[in-house]
PDB file of N, CA and C in Angstrom:
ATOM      1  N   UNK Q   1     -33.907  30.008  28.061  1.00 87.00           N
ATOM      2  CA  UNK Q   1     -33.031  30.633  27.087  1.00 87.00           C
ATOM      3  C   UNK Q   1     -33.479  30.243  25.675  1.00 87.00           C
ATOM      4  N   UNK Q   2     -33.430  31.286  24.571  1.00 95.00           N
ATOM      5  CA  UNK Q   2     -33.846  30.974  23.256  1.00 95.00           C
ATOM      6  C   UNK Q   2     -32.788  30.222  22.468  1.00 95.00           C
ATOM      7  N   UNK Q   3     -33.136  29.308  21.753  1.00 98.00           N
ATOM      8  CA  UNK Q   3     -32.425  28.583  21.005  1.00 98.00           C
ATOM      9  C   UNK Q   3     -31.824  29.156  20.003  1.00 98.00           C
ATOM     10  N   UNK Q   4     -30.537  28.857  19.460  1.00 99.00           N
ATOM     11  CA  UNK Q   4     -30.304  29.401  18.396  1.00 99.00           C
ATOM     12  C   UNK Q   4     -30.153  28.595  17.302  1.00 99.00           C
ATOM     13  N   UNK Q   5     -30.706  29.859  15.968  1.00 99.00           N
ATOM     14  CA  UNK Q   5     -31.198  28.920  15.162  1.00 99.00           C
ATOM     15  C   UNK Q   5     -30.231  29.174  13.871  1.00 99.00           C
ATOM     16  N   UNK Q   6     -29.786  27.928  13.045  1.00 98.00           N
ATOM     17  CA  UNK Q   6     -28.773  27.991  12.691  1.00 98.00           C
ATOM     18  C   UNK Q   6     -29.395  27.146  11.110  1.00 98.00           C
ATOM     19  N   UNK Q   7     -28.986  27.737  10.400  1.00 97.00           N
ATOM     20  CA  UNK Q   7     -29.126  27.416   9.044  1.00 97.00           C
ATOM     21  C   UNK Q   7     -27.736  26.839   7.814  1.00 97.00           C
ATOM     22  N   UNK Q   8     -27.974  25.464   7.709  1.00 97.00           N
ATOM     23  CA  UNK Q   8     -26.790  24.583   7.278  1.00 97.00           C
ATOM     24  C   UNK Q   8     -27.137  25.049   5.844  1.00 97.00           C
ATOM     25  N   UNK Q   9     -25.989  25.601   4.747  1.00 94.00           N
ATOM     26  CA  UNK Q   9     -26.553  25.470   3.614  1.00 94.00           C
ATOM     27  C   UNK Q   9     -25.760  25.396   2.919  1.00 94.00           C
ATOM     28  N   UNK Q  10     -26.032  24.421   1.478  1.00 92.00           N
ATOM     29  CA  UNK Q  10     -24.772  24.589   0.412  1.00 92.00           C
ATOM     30  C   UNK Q  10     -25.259  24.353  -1.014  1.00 92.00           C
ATOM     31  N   UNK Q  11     -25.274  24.301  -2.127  1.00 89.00           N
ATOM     32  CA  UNK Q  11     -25.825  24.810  -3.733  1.00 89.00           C
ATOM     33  C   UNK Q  11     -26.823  23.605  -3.598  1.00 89.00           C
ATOM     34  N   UNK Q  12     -27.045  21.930  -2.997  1.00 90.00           N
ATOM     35  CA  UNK Q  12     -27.364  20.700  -3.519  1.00 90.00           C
ATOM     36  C   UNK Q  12     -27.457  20.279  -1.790  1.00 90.00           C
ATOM     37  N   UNK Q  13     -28.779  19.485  -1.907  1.00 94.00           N
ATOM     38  CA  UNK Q  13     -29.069  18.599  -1.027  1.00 94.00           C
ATOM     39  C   UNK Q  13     -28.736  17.336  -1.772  1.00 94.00           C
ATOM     40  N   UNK Q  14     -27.656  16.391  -1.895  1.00 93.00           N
ATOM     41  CA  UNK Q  14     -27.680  15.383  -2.912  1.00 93.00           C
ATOM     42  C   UNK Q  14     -26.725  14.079  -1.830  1.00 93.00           C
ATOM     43  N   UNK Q  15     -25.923  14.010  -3.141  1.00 91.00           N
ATOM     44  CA  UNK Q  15     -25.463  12.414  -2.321  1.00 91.00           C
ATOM     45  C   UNK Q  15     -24.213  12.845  -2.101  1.00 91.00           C
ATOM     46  N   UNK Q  16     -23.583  14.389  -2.633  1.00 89.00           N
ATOM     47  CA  UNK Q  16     -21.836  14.540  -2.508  1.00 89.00           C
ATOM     48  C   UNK Q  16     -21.751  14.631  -0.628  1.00 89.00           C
ATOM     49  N   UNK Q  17     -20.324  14.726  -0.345  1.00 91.00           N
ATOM     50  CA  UNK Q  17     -19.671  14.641   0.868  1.00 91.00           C
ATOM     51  C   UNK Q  17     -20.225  15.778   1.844  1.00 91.00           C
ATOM     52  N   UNK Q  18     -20.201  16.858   1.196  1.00 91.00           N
ATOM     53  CA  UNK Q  18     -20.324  18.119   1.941  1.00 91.00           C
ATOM     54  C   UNK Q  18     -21.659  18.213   2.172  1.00 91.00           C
ATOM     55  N   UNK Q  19     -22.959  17.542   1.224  1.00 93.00           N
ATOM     56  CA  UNK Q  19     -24.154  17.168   1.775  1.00 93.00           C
ATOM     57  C   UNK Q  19     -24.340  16.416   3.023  1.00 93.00           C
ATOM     58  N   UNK Q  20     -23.396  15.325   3.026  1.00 95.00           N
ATOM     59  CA  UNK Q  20     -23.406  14.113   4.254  1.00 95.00           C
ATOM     60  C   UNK Q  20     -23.070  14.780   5.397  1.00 95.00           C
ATOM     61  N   UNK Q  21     -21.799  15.912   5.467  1.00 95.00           N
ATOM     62  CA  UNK Q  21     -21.614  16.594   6.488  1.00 95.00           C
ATOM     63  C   UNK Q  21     -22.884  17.454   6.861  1.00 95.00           C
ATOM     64  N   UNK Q  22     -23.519  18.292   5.923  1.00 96.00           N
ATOM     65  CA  UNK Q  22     -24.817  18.955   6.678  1.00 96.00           C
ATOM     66  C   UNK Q  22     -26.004  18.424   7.201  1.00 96.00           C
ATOM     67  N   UNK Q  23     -25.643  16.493   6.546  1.00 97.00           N
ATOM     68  CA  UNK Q  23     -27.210  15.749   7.472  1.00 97.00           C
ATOM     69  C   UNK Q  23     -26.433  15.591   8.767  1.00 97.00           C
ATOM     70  N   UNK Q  24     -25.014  15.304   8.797  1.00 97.00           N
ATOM     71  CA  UNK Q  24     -24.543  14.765  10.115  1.00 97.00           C
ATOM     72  C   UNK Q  24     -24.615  15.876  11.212  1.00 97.00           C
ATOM     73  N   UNK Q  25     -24.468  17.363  10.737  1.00 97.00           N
ATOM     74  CA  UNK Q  25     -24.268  18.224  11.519  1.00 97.00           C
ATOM     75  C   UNK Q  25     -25.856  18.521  12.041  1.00 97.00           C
ATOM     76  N   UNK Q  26     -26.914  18.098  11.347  1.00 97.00           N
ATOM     77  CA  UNK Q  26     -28.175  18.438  11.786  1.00 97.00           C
ATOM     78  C   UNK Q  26     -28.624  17.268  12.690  1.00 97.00           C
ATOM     79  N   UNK Q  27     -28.070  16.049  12.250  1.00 97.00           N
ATOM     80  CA  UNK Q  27     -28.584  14.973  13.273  1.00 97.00           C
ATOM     81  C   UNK Q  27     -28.062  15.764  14.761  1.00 97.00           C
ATOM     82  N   UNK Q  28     -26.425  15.671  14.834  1.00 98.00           N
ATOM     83  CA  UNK Q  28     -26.050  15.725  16.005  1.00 98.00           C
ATOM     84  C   UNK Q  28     -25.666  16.849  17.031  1.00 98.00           C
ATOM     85  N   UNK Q  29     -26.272  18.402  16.271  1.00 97.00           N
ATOM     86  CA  UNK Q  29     -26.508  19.347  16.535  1.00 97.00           C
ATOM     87  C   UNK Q  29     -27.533  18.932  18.055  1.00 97.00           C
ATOM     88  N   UNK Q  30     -27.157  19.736  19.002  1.00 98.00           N
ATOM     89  CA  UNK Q  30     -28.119  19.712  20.216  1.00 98.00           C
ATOM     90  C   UNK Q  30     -29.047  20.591  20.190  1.00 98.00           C
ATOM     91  N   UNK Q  31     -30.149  19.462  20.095  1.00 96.00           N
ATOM     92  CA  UNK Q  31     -31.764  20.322  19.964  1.00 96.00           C
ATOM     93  C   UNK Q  31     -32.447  21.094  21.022  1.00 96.00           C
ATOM     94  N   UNK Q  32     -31.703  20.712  22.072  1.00 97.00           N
ATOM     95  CA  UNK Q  32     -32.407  21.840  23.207  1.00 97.00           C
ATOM     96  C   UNK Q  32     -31.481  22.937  23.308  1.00 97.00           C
ATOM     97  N   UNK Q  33     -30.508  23.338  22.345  1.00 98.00           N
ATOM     98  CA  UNK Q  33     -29.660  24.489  22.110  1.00 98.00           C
ATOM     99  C   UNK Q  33     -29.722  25.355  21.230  1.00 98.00           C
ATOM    100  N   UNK Q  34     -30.098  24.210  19.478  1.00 98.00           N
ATOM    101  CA  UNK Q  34     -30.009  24.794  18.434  1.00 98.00           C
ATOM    102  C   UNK Q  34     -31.474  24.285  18.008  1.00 98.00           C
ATOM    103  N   UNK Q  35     -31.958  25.376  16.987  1.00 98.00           N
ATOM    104  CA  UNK Q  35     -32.892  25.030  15.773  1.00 98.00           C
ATOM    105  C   UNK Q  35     -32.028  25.004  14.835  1.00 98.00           C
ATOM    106  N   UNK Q  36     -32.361  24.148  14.075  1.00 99.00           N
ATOM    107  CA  UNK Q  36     -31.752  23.977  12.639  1.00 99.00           C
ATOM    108  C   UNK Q  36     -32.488  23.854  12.033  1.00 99.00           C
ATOM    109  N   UNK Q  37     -31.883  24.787  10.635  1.00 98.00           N
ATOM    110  CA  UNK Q  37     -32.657  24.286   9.286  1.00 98.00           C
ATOM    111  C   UNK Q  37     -31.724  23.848   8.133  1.00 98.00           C
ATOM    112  N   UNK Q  38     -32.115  23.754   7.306  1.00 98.00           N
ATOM    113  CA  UNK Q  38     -31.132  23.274   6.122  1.00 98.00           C
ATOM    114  C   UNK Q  38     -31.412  23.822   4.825  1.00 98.00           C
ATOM    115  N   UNK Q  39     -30.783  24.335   3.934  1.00 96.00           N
ATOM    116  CA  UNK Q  39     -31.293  24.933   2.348  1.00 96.00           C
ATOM    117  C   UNK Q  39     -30.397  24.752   1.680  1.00 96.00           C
ATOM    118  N   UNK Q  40     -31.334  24.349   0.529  1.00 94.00           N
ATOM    119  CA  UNK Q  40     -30.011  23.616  -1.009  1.00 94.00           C
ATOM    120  C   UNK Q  40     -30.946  25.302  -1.890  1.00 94.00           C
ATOM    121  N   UNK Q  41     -29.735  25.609  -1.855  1.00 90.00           N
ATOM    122  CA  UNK Q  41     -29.487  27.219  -2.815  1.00 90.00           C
ATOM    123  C   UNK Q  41     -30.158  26.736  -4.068  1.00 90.00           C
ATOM    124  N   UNK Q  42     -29.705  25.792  -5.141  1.00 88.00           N
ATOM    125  CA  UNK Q  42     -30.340  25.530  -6.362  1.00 88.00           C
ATOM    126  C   UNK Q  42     -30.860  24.641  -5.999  1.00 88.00           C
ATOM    127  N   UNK Q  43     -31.256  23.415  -5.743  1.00 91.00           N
ATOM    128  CA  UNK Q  43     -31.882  22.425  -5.879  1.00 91.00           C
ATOM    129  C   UNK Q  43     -31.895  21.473  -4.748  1.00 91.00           C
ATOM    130  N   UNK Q  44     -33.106  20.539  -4.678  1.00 94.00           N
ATOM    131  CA  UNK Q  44     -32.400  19.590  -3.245  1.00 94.00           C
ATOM    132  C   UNK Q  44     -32.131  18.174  -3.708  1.00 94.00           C
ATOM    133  N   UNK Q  45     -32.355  17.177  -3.486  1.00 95.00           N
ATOM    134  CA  UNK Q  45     -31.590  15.616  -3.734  1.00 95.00           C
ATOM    135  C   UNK Q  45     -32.284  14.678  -2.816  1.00 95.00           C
ATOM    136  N   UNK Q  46     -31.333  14.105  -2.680  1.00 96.00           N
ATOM    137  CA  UNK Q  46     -31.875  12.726  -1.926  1.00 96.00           C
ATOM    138  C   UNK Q  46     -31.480  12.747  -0.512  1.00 96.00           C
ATOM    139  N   UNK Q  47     -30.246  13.747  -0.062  1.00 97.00           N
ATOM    140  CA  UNK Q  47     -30.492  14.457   1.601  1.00 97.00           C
ATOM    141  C   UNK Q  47     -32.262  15.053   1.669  1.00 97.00           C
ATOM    142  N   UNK Q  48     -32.910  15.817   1.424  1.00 98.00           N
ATOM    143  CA  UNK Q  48     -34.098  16.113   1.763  1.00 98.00           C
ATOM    144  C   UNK Q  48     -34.666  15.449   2.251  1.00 98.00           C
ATOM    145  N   UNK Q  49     -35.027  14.532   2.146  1.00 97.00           N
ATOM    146  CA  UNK Q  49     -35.820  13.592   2.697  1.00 97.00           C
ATOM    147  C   UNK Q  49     -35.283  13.051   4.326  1.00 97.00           C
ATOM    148  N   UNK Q  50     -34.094  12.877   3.874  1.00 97.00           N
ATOM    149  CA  UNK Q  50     -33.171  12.474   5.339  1.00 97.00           C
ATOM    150  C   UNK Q  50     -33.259  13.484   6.103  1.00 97.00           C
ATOM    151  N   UNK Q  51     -33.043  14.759   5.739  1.00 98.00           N
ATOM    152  CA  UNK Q  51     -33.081  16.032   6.959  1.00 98.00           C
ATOM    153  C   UNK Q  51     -34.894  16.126   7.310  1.00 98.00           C
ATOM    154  N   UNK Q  52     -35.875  16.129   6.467  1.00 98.00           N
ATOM    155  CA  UNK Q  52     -37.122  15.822   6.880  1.00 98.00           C
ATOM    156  C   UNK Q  52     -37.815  15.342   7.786  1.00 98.00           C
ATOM    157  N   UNK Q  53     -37.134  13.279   7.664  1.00 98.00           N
ATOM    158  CA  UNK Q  53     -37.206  12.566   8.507  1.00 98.00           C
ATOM    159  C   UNK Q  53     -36.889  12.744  10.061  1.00 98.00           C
ATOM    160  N   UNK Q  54     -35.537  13.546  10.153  1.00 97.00           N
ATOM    161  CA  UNK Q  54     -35.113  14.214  11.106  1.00 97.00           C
ATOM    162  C   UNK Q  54     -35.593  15.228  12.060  1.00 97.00           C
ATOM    163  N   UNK Q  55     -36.762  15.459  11.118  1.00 97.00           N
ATOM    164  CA  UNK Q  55     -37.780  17.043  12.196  1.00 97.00           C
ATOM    165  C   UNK Q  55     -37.086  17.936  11.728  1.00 97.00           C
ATOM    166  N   UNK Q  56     -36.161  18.242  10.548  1.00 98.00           N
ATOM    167  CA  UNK Q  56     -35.254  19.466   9.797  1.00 98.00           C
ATOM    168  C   UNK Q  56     -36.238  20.566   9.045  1.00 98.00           C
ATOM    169  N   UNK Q  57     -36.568  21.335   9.368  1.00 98.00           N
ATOM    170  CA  UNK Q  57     -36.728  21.731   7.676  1.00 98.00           C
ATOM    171  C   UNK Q  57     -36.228  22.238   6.889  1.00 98.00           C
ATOM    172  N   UNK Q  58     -36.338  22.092   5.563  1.00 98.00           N
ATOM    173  CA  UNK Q  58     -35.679  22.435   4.573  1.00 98.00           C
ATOM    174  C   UNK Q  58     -36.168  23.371   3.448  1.00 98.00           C
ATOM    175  N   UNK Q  59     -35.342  24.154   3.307  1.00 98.00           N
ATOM    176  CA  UNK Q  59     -35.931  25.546   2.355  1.00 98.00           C
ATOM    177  C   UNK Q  59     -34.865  25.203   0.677  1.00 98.00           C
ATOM    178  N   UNK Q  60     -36.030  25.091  -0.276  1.00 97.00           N
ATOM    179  CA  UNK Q  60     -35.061  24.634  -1.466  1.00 97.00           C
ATOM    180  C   UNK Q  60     -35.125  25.819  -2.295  1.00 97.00           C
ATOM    181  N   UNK Q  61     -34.481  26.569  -3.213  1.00 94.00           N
ATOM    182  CA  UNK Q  61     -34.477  27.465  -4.032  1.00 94.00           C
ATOM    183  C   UNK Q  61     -34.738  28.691  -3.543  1.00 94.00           C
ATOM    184  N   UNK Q  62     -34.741  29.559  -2.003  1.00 94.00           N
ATOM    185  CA  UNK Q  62     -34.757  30.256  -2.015  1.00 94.00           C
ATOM    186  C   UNK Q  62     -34.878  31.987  -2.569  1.00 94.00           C
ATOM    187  N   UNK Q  63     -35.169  32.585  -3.459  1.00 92.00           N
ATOM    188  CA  UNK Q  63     -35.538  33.658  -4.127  1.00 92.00           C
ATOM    189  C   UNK Q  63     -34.442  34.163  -3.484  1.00 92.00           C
ATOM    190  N   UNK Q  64     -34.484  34.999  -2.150  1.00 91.00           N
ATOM    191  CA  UNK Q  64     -34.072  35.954  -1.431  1.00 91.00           C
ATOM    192  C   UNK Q  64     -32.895  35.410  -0.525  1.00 91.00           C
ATOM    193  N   UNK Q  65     -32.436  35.144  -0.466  1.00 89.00           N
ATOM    194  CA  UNK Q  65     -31.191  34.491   0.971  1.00 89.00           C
ATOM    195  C   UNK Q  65     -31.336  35.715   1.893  1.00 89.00           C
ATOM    196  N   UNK Q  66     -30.703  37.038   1.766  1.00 90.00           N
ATOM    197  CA  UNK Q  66     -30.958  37.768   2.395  1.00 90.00           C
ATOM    198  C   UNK Q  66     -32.724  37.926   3.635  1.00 90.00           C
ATOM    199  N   UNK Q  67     -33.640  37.951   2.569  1.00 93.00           N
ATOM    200  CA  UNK Q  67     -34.869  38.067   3.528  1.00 93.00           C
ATOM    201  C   UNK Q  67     -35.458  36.491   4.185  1.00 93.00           C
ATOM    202  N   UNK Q  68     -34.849  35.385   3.661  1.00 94.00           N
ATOM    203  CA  UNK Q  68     -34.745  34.263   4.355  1.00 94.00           C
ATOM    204  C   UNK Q  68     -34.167  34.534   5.306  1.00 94.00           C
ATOM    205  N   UNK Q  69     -32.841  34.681   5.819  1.00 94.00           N
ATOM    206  CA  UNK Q  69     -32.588  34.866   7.177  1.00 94.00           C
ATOM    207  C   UNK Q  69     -33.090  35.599   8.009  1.00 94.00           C
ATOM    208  N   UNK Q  70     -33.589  36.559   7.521  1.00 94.00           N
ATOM    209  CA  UNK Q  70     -34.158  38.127   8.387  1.00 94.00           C
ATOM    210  C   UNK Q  70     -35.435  36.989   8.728  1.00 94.00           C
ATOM    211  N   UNK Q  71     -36.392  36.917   7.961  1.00 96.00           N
ATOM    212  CA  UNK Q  71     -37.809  36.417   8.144  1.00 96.00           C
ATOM    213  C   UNK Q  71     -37.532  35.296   8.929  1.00 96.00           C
ATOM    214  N   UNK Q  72     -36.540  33.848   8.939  1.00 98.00           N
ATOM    215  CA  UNK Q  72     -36.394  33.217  10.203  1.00 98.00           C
ATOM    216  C   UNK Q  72     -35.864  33.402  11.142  1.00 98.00           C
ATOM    217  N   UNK Q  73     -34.916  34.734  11.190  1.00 97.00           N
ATOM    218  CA  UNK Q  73     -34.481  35.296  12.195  1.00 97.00           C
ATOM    219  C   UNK Q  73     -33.626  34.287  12.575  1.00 97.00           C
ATOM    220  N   UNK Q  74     -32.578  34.064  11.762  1.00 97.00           N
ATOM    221  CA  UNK Q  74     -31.819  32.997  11.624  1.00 97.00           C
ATOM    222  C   UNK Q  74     -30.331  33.358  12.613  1.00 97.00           C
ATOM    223  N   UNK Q  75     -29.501  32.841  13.450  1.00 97.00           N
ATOM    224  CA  UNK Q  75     -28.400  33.237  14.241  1.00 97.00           C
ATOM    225  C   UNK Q  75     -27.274  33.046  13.588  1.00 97.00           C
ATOM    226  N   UNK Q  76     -26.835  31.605  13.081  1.00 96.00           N
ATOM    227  CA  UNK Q  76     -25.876  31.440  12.863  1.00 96.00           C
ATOM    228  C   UNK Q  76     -26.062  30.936  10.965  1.00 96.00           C
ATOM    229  N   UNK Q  77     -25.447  31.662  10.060  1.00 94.00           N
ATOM    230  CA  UNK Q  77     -25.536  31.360   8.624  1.00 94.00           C
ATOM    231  C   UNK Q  77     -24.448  30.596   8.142  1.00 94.00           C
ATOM    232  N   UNK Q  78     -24.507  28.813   7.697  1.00 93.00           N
ATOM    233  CA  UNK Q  78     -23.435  28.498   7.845  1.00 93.00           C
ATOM    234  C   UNK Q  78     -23.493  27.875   6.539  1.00 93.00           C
ATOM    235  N   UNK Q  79     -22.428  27.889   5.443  1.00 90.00           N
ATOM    236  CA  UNK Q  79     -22.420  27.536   4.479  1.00 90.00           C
ATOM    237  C   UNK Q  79     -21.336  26.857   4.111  1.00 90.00           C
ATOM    238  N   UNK Q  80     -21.689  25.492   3.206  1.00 88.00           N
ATOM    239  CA  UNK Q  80     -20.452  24.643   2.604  1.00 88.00           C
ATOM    240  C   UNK Q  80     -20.694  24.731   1.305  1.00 88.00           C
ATOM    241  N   UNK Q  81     -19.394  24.780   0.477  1.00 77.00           N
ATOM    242  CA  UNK Q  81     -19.523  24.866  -0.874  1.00 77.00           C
ATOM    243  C   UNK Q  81     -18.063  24.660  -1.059  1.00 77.00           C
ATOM    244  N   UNK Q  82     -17.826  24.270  -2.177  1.00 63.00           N
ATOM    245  CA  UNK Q  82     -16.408  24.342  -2.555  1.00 63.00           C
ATOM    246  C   UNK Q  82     -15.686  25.851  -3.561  1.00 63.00           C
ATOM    247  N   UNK Q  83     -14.660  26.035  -3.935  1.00 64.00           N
ATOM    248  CA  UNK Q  83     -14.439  27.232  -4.678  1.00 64.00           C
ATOM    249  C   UNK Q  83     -14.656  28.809  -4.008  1.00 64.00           C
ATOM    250  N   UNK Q  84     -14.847  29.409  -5.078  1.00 64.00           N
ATOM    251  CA  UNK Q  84     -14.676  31.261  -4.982  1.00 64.00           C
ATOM    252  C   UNK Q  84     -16.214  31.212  -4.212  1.00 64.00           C
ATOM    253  N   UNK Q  85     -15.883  32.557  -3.808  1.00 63.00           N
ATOM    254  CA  UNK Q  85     -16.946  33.338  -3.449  1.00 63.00           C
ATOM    255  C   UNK Q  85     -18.263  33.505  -4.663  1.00 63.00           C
ATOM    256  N   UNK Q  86     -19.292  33.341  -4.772  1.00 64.00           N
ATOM    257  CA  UNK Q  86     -20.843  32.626  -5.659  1.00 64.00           C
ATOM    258  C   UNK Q  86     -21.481  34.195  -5.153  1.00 64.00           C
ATOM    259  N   UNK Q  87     -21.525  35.149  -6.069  1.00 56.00           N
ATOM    260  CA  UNK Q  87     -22.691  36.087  -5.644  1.00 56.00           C
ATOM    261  C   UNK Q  87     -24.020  35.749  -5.229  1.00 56.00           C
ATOM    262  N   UNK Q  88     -24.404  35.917  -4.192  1.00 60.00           N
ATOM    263  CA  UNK Q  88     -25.979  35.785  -3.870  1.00 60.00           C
ATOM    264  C   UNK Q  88     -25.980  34.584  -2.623  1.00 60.00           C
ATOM    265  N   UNK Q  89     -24.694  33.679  -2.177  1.00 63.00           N
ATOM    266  CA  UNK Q  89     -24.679  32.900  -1.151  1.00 63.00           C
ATOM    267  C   UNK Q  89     -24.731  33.839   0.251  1.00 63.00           C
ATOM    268  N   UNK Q  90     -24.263  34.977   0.168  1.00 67.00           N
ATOM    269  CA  UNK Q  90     -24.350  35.492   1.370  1.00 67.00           C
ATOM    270  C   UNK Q  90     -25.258  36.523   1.554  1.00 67.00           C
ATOM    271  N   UNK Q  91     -26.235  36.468   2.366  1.00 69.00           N
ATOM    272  CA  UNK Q  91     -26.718  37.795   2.849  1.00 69.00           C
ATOM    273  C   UNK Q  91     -26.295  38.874   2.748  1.00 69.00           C
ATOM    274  N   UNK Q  92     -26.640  39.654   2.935  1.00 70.00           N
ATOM    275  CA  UNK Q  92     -26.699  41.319   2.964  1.00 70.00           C
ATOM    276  C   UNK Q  92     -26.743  41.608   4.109  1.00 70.00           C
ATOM    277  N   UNK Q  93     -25.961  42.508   4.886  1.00 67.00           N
ATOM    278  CA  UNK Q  93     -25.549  43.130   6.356  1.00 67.00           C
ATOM    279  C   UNK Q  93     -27.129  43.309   6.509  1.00 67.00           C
ATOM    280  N   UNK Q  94     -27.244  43.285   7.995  1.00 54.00           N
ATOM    281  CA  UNK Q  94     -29.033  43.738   8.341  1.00 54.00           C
ATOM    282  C   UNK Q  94     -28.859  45.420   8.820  1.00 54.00           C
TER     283      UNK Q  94
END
């Protein structure tokens, strides 16, 4: 069965809370279930390295969100952020 591949993402790979939740969710995500990746929308931090270490990879600044998911053929798009809806965090219907 193909894994599904699931993309953790939120504005900052850094040191805030909602970062710590997307290293924890990539550590303990089950790898013979899920691929994971991880992407800091503007910028990454000092998580990068930690999701790295992990066998993660990580996509920083993205151009496209939309053709990022298409091109990894991504399953599940999962995003933390705080506040309103941010034009350009979500994909575009395929």
């Amino acid at each position: 069965m193909a894994k599904i591949r699931v993309m953790l993402t939120c504005n900052l790979l850094d040191l805030g809370g909602t970062e710590k939740a997307i290293q924890i969710f990539a550590k303990y995500l089950d790898k013979s279930r899920f691929e994971v990746f991880a992407c800091g929308r503007w910028r990454g931090g000092v998580r990068v390295a930690e999701l790295e270490k992990m066998g993660i990879p990580v996509i920083l600044q993205p151009p496209d969100i939309t053709k990022l998911v298409r091109d990894l053929k991504i399953d599940i798009y999962h995003i933390s952020r705080a506040g309103d809806y941010e034009p350009g965090s979500l994909p575009e219907k395929a």
